[in-house]
mmCIF file of C-alpha atoms and ligand atoms in Angstrom:
data_model
loop_
_atom_site.group_PDB
_atom_site.id
_atom_site.type_symbol
_atom_site.label_atom_id
_atom_site.label_comp_id
_atom_site.label_asym_id
_atom_site.label_seq_id
_atom_site.Cartn_x
_atom_site.Cartn_y
_atom_site.Cartn_z
ATOM 1 C CA MET A 1 98.011 123.613 146.831
ATOM 2 C CA SER A 2 95.658 121.337 144.881
ATOM 3 C CA ALA A 3 92.171 120.728 146.257
ATOM 4 C CA LYS A 4 93.174 117.085 146.854
ATOM 5 C CA ASN A 5 96.209 118.114 148.893
ATOM 6 C CA THR A 6 94.127 120.621 150.830
ATOM 7 C CA LEU A 7 91.699 117.891 151.881
ATOM 8 C CA GLU A 8 94.487 115.416 152.684
ATOM 9 C CA THR A 9 96.110 118.066 154.882
ATOM 10 C CA LEU A 10 92.783 118.773 156.580
ATOM 11 C CA ALA A 11 92.110 115.066 157.180
ATOM 12 C CA LYS A 12 95.559 114.654 158.793
ATOM 13 C CA ALA A 13 95.092 117.791 160.888
ATOM 14 C CA LEU A 14 91.715 116.519 162.133
ATOM 15 C CA LEU A 15 93.272 113.178 163.129
ATOM 16 C CA SER A 16 96.288 114.766 164.803
ATOM 17 C CA GLY A 17 94.201 117.375 166.647
ATOM 18 C CA ASP A 18 95.927 120.311 164.895
ATOM 19 C CA VAL A 19 92.406 121.198 163.753
ATOM 20 C CA LYS A 20 89.786 120.846 166.488
ATOM 21 C CA VAL A 21 86.051 120.357 166.067
ATOM 22 C CA VAL A 22 84.173 122.713 168.407
ATOM 23 C CA ASP A 23 80.480 122.168 169.156
ATOM 24 C CA LEU A 24 78.500 125.432 168.977
ATOM 25 C CA THR A 25 75.203 123.691 169.807
ATOM 26 C CA ALA A 26 73.137 123.916 173.021
ATOM 27 C CA PRO A 27 71.406 120.774 174.411
ATOM 28 C CA LEU A 28 67.982 120.257 172.785
ATOM 29 C CA GLY A 29 65.111 118.938 174.909
ATOM 30 C CA PRO A 30 62.030 119.846 176.948
ATOM 31 C CA ASP A 31 64.116 122.288 179.046
ATOM 32 C CA THR A 32 65.495 124.242 176.047
ATOM 33 C CA PRO A 33 64.560 127.932 176.397
ATOM 34 C CA LEU A 34 62.131 129.137 173.692
ATOM 35 C CA ILE A 35 61.309 132.640 172.495
ATOM 36 C CA LYS A 36 58.159 134.212 174.023
ATOM 37 C CA LEU A 37 56.513 136.686 171.697
ATOM 38 C CA PRO A 38 53.934 139.023 173.211
ATOM 39 C CA PRO A 39 50.535 137.447 172.391
ATOM 40 C CA GLU A 40 49.433 140.758 170.774
ATOM 41 C CA ILE A 41 51.953 140.243 167.961
ATOM 42 C CA GLY A 42 51.492 136.539 167.343
ATOM 43 C CA LYS A 43 51.354 132.903 168.443
ATOM 44 C CA ASN A 44 54.257 131.169 170.135
ATOM 45 C CA THR A 45 56.221 128.037 169.313
ATOM 46 C CA PRO A 46 55.078 125.047 171.446
ATOM 47 C CA LYS A 47 57.081 123.489 174.258
ATOM 48 C CA ILE A 48 59.339 120.676 173.090
ATOM 49 C CA GLU A 49 57.940 117.210 173.881
ATOM 50 C CA VAL A 50 59.745 113.864 173.729
ATOM 51 C CA HIS A 51 57.645 110.671 173.838
ATOM 52 C CA THR A 52 58.805 107.087 174.094
ATOM 53 C CA ILE A 53 57.750 104.657 171.343
ATOM 54 C CA SER A 54 59.491 101.729 173.034
ATOM 55 C CA ASN A 55 62.236 101.252 175.563
ATOM 56 C CA TYR A 56 63.322 97.559 175.198
ATOM 57 C CA ASP A 57 59.890 96.591 176.479
ATOM 58 C CA LYS A 58 56.529 95.194 175.311
ATOM 59 C CA ASP A 59 56.295 98.026 172.761
ATOM 60 C CA GLY A 60 59.579 96.958 171.157
ATOM 61 C CA PRO A 61 61.504 94.277 173.027
ATOM 62 C CA PHE A 62 64.990 94.818 171.601
ATOM 63 C CA TRP A 63 64.934 98.518 170.752
ATOM 64 C CA ALA A 64 64.457 102.001 172.146
ATOM 65 C CA TRP A 65 63.121 104.940 170.132
ATOM 66 C CA ASN A 66 61.272 108.170 170.697
ATOM 67 C CA TRP A 67 59.269 110.689 168.762
ATOM 68 C CA PHE A 68 59.259 114.388 169.406
ATOM 69 C CA LYS A 69 57.222 117.528 168.936
ATOM 70 C CA LEU A 70 59.454 120.438 168.094
ATOM 71 C CA GLY A 71 59.070 123.888 166.534
ATOM 72 C CA GLU A 72 61.391 124.681 163.632
ATOM 73 C CA HIS A 73 62.752 127.637 165.615
ATOM 74 C CA SER A 74 63.740 125.780 168.796
ATOM 75 C CA GLY A 75 67.100 125.841 170.541
ATOM 76 C CA THR A 76 70.236 126.179 168.434
ATOM 77 C CA HIS A 77 68.590 126.715 165.061
ATOM 78 C CA PHE A 78 68.913 128.001 161.510
ATOM 79 C CA ASP A 79 66.669 130.734 160.040
ATOM 80 C CA ALA A 80 65.938 130.334 156.314
ATOM 81 C CA PRO A 81 65.004 133.383 154.186
ATOM 82 C CA VAL A 82 61.374 132.217 153.815
ATOM 83 C CA HIS A 83 60.997 132.666 157.615
ATOM 84 C CA TRP A 84 60.411 136.401 157.077
ATOM 85 C CA ILE A 85 57.872 138.033 154.748
ATOM 86 C CA THR A 86 60.712 140.026 153.152
ATOM 87 C CA GLY A 87 62.387 136.779 152.033
ATOM 88 C CA LYS A 88 59.329 134.808 150.941
ATOM 89 C CA ASP A 89 59.782 135.188 147.163
ATOM 90 C CA HIS A 90 63.468 134.312 146.845
ATOM 91 C CA PRO A 91 64.473 131.177 144.940
ATOM 92 C CA ASN A 92 65.932 128.399 147.117
ATOM 93 C CA ASN A 93 64.812 130.086 150.330
ATOM 94 C CA THR A 94 63.699 127.009 152.322
ATOM 95 C CA THR A 95 65.666 124.454 154.330
ATOM 96 C CA ASP A 96 65.303 121.819 151.599
ATOM 97 C CA THR A 97 66.387 124.037 148.690
ATOM 98 C CA ILE A 98 69.231 126.209 150.008
ATOM 99 C CA PRO A 99 72.414 125.250 148.112
ATOM 100 C CA VAL A 100 74.495 123.058 150.427
ATOM 101 C CA SER A 101 77.678 124.969 149.580
ATOM 102 C CA ASN A 102 76.303 127.643 151.933
ATOM 103 C CA PHE A 103 76.407 125.215 154.847
ATOM 104 C CA VAL A 104 80.222 125.207 155.067
ATOM 105 C CA ALA A 105 81.771 128.664 155.242
ATOM 106 C CA PRO A 106 84.437 130.839 156.907
ATOM 107 C CA VAL A 107 83.396 132.597 160.087
ATOM 108 C CA CYS A 108 84.139 135.978 161.645
ATOM 109 C CA VAL A 109 83.542 136.337 165.389
ATOM 110 C CA ILE A 110 82.969 139.781 166.838
ATOM 111 C CA ASP A 111 83.515 139.784 170.596
ATOM 112 C CA CYS A 112 81.006 142.037 172.351
ATOM 113 C CA SER A 113 81.067 140.151 175.669
ATOM 114 C CA ALA A 114 82.613 143.009 177.686
ATOM 115 C CA GLU A 115 79.999 145.503 176.460
ATOM 116 C CA VAL A 116 77.125 143.056 177.025
ATOM 117 C CA ALA A 117 78.306 142.300 180.573
ATOM 118 C CA LYS A 118 77.757 146.014 181.307
ATOM 119 C CA ASN A 119 74.557 146.411 179.263
ATOM 120 C CA PRO A 120 72.226 143.525 178.361
ATOM 121 C CA ASP A 121 70.605 145.753 175.693
ATOM 122 C CA PHE A 122 73.964 146.357 173.972
ATOM 123 C CA LEU A 123 73.639 146.808 170.190
ATOM 124 C CA LEU A 124 76.457 146.133 167.746
ATOM 125 C CA THR A 125 76.613 148.938 165.167
ATOM 126 C CA ALA A 126 78.172 149.221 161.697
ATOM 127 C CA ASP A 127 80.943 151.277 163.327
ATOM 128 C CA GLY A 128 81.519 148.420 165.755
ATOM 129 C CA VAL A 129 81.912 146.016 162.832
ATOM 130 C CA LYS A 130 84.283 148.453 161.063
ATOM 131 C CA ALA A 131 86.394 148.745 164.232
ATOM 132 C CA TRP A 132 86.610 144.926 164.307
ATOM 133 C CA GLU A 133 87.662 144.954 160.618
ATOM 134 C CA LYS A 134 90.505 147.403 161.435
ATOM 135 C CA ASN A 135 91.935 144.740 163.789
ATOM 136 C CA HIS A 136 91.071 141.561 161.919
ATOM 137 C CA GLY A 137 90.671 142.443 158.250
ATOM 138 C CA ALA A 138 87.606 142.831 156.051
ATOM 139 C CA ILE A 139 84.736 140.382 156.431
ATOM 140 C CA PRO A 140 85.198 138.090 153.435
ATOM 141 C CA LYS A 141 82.298 137.673 151.014
ATOM 142 C CA GLY A 142 80.441 134.454 151.891
ATOM 143 C CA ALA A 143 81.436 134.407 155.572
ATOM 144 C CA TRP A 144 79.229 133.975 158.610
ATOM 145 C CA VAL A 145 79.379 136.880 161.065
ATOM 146 C CA LEU A 146 78.800 135.816 164.675
ATOM 147 C CA MET A 147 78.143 138.178 167.573
ATOM 148 C CA ARG A 148 79.914 136.772 170.630
ATOM 149 C CA SER A 149 78.081 138.190 173.656
ATOM 150 C CA GLY A 150 78.644 135.710 176.495
ATOM 151 C CA TRP A 151 74.829 135.344 176.601
ATOM 152 C CA SER A 152 75.070 131.534 176.317
ATOM 153 C CA LYS A 153 76.137 131.496 179.991
ATOM 154 C CA ARG A 154 72.431 132.134 180.672
ATOM 155 C CA ASN A 155 71.201 129.312 178.416
ATOM 156 C CA GLY A 156 70.531 126.920 181.348
ATOM 157 C CA SER A 157 67.751 129.154 182.768
ATOM 158 C CA GLU A 158 64.877 130.346 180.567
ATOM 159 C CA ALA A 159 64.235 133.380 182.819
ATOM 160 C CA GLU A 160 67.859 134.532 182.634
ATOM 161 C CA PHE A 161 68.119 133.712 178.932
ATOM 162 C CA LEU A 162 64.996 135.682 177.932
ATOM 163 C CA ASN A 163 65.691 138.370 180.580
ATOM 164 C CA ALA A 164 62.246 139.924 180.299
ATOM 165 C CA ASP A 165 60.657 142.524 182.546
ATOM 166 C CA ASN A 166 57.519 144.666 182.177
ATOM 167 C CA THR A 167 59.229 146.498 179.288
ATOM 168 C CA GLY A 168 59.862 143.251 177.383
ATOM 169 C CA PRO A 169 62.967 141.130 176.776
ATOM 170 C CA HIS A 170 66.435 142.630 177.273
ATOM 171 C CA SER A 171 69.165 140.924 175.274
ATOM 172 C CA PRO A 172 71.856 142.102 172.850
ATOM 173 C CA GLY A 173 71.745 142.171 169.066
ATOM 174 C CA PRO A 174 72.511 144.213 165.962
ATOM 175 C CA THR A 175 71.377 147.668 164.838
ATOM 176 C CA VAL A 176 69.791 148.247 161.441
ATOM 177 C CA ASP A 177 73.024 149.793 160.115
ATOM 178 C CA CYS A 178 75.067 146.821 161.397
ATOM 179 C CA ILE A 179 72.970 144.371 159.387
ATOM 180 C CA ASN A 180 72.982 146.620 156.293
ATOM 181 C CA TYR A 181 76.774 146.814 156.535
ATOM 182 C CA ILE A 182 77.394 143.059 156.781
ATOM 183 C CA ILE A 183 75.008 142.472 153.860
ATOM 184 C CA GLU A 184 77.024 145.012 151.858
ATOM 185 C CA ARG A 185 80.204 143.098 152.742
ATOM 186 C CA GLY A 186 78.589 139.909 151.396
ATOM 187 C CA ALA A 187 78.098 138.010 154.675
ATOM 188 C CA ILE A 188 76.164 134.789 154.131
ATOM 189 C CA GLY A 189 74.586 134.903 157.581
ATOM 190 C CA TRP A 190 74.374 136.444 161.028
ATOM 191 C CA GLY A 191 74.620 134.293 164.156
ATOM 192 C CA VAL A 192 74.111 134.979 167.862
ATOM 193 C CA GLU A 193 74.069 133.414 171.334
ATOM 194 C CA THR A 194 70.593 134.764 172.138
ATOM 195 C CA VAL A 195 67.207 133.104 171.562
ATOM 196 C CA GLY A 196 66.754 134.850 168.195
ATOM 197 C CA THR A 197 68.993 136.750 165.789
ATOM 198 C CA ASP A 198 67.533 140.109 166.860
ATOM 199 C CA ALA A 199 67.970 142.064 170.086
ATOM 200 C CA GLY A 200 65.312 141.723 172.791
ATOM 201 C CA GLN A 201 64.072 145.245 172.050
ATOM 202 C CA ALA A 202 64.274 144.892 168.236
ATOM 203 C CA GLY A 203 60.495 144.954 167.792
ATOM 204 C CA GLY A 204 60.737 148.747 168.223
ATOM 205 C CA MET A 205 63.408 149.272 165.547
ATOM 206 C CA ASP A 206 62.789 150.526 162.009
ATOM 207 C CA PRO A 207 62.306 148.102 160.380
ATOM 208 C CA PRO A 208 61.234 145.886 163.285
ATOM 209 C CA PHE A 209 63.531 142.849 163.807
ATOM 210 C CA PRO A 210 66.231 144.067 161.361
ATOM 211 C CA ALA A 211 68.325 140.873 161.496
ATOM 212 C CA HIS A 212 65.288 138.971 160.271
ATOM 213 C CA ASN A 213 63.839 141.658 157.985
ATOM 214 C CA LEU A 214 67.060 142.679 156.213
ATOM 215 C CA MET A 215 69.088 139.448 156.182
ATOM 216 C CA HIS A 216 66.181 137.431 154.804
ATOM 217 C CA LYS A 217 65.296 140.211 152.334
ATOM 218 C CA ALA A 218 68.859 139.706 151.040
ATOM 219 C CA ASN A 219 68.340 135.885 150.882
ATOM 220 C CA ARG A 220 70.826 135.392 153.730
ATOM 221 C CA TYR A 221 70.604 133.181 156.820
ATOM 222 C CA GLY A 222 70.491 133.317 160.594
ATOM 223 C CA LEU A 223 71.723 131.181 163.490
ATOM 224 C CA ALA A 224 70.390 131.556 167.032
ATOM 225 C CA SER A 225 71.213 130.137 170.486
ATOM 226 C CA LEU A 226 74.841 129.368 169.656
ATOM 227 C CA VAL A 227 77.234 128.364 172.452
ATOM 228 C CA ASN A 228 81.020 128.139 172.901
ATOM 229 C CA LEU A 229 81.764 131.182 170.748
ATOM 230 C CA ASP A 230 84.554 131.961 173.244
ATOM 231 C CA GLN A 231 86.372 128.924 171.811
ATOM 232 C CA LEU A 232 86.577 130.489 168.338
ATOM 233 C CA PRO A 233 89.276 132.768 166.961
ATOM 234 C CA ALA A 234 88.126 136.127 165.500
ATOM 235 C CA THR A 235 88.955 134.773 162.042
ATOM 236 C CA GLY A 236 90.321 131.555 160.579
ATOM 237 C CA ALA A 237 87.684 129.004 161.641
ATOM 238 C CA VAL A 238 85.250 127.217 159.310
ATOM 239 C CA LEU A 239 81.588 126.861 160.257
ATOM 240 C CA ILE A 240 79.518 123.780 159.407
ATOM 241 C CA ALA A 241 75.794 124.497 159.834
ATOM 242 C CA ALA A 242 73.419 122.308 157.805
ATOM 243 C CA PRO A 243 69.712 122.489 158.698
ATOM 244 C CA LEU A 244 67.499 119.409 158.372
ATOM 245 C CA LYS A 245 66.026 119.009 154.914
ATOM 246 C CA PHE A 246 62.503 119.837 156.049
ATOM 247 C CA VAL A 247 60.327 120.254 152.961
ATOM 248 C CA ARG A 248 59.524 123.994 152.666
ATOM 249 C CA GLY A 249 61.059 124.454 156.143
ATOM 250 C CA THR A 250 61.415 128.007 157.482
ATOM 251 C CA GLY A 251 64.205 126.943 159.805
ATOM 252 C CA SER A 252 65.546 123.960 161.677
ATOM 253 C CA PRO A 253 67.313 122.920 164.843
ATOM 254 C CA LEU A 254 70.772 121.718 163.828
ATOM 255 C CA ARG A 255 74.195 120.723 165.086
ATOM 256 C CA VAL A 256 76.569 123.628 164.481
ATOM 257 C CA LEU A 257 80.266 122.744 164.373
ATOM 258 C CA ALA A 258 83.378 124.831 163.861
ATOM 259 C CA LEU A 259 86.774 123.665 162.574
ATOM 260 C CA VAL A 260 89.308 125.609 164.606
ATOM 261 C CA PRO A 261 93.124 125.678 164.420
ATOM 262 C CA ASN A 262 94.633 124.335 167.664
ATOM 263 C CA SER A 263 96.578 127.210 169.178
HETATM 264 C C1 23J B 1 59.186 134.889 164.983
HETATM 265 C C2 23J B 1 58.932 136.203 165.246
HETATM 266 C C3 23J B 1 59.912 136.999 165.788
HETATM 267 C C4 23J B 1 61.141 136.440 166.060
HETATM 268 C C5 23J B 1 61.420 135.093 165.790
HETATM 269 C C6 23J B 1 60.431 134.325 165.275
HETATM 270 C C7 23J B 1 62.764 134.482 166.054
HETATM 271 O O1 23J B 1 63.580 135.029 166.729
HETATM 272 C C8 23J B 1 63.172 133.235 165.376
HETATM 273 O O2 23J B 1 63.433 132.219 166.014
HETATM 274 O O3 23J B 1 63.318 133.279 164.164
HETATM 275 S S1 23J B 1 62.376 137.470 166.762
HETATM 276 MN MN1 MN B 2 64.463 131.457 164.167
#
């Protein structure tokens, strides 16, 4: 099929509902849960603030508008390679310079929700990814790989979402060998339902925070705090994830959408 026919078919399918648009984005506001790093390892991102400029009043009689204070890594957000020291010297590693062709890509969804329901510290391994590939085919070069964990059910409560105790946060994520394997397959990025792309206990891995350390070292991307992954097929959807064009941005809140065949 020609590219023109492909797009005409897509446009018709969007209008007819044969292709659905699924929102993978959590609500963004002052109640959005934010990561809490132990103060010994670094500073934290500030609470989100929204301030009124005018609300059809003396400050602007016919209009309403607000301004906000927001960390780059807040809510459903994109991690650019420059976010991590291992990715700092890559070309086009910031939100304003990443080639936009990377913002529309096929997506593989690995369902770990049963394992995570039993164990909040569940880690997806390279063998886990290979077992998924036996059922669904090889991860195509240039695809996003998303870990479906069911964790977004906790997104309404910061305490449940962070799930921290005196031994630190307990939430699922990838092992070092999992990330090395998806990089080898040519994945463009790694996305999760949790507050960051790494597991709660990933600070103790070697290297620490492997999803950040290794993906960004390979000039690849991350997506955190995704929702509605249970509405995606294992393969066959297209992800649209375009961060704001922050100049030299290390990441950005964004609207993440998936184009999904209506089953
Ligand atoms: C800074 C330090 C550690 C982590 C993170 C940020 C994130 O998860 C993030 O939002 O990129 S783990
Ligand atoms: Mn981040």
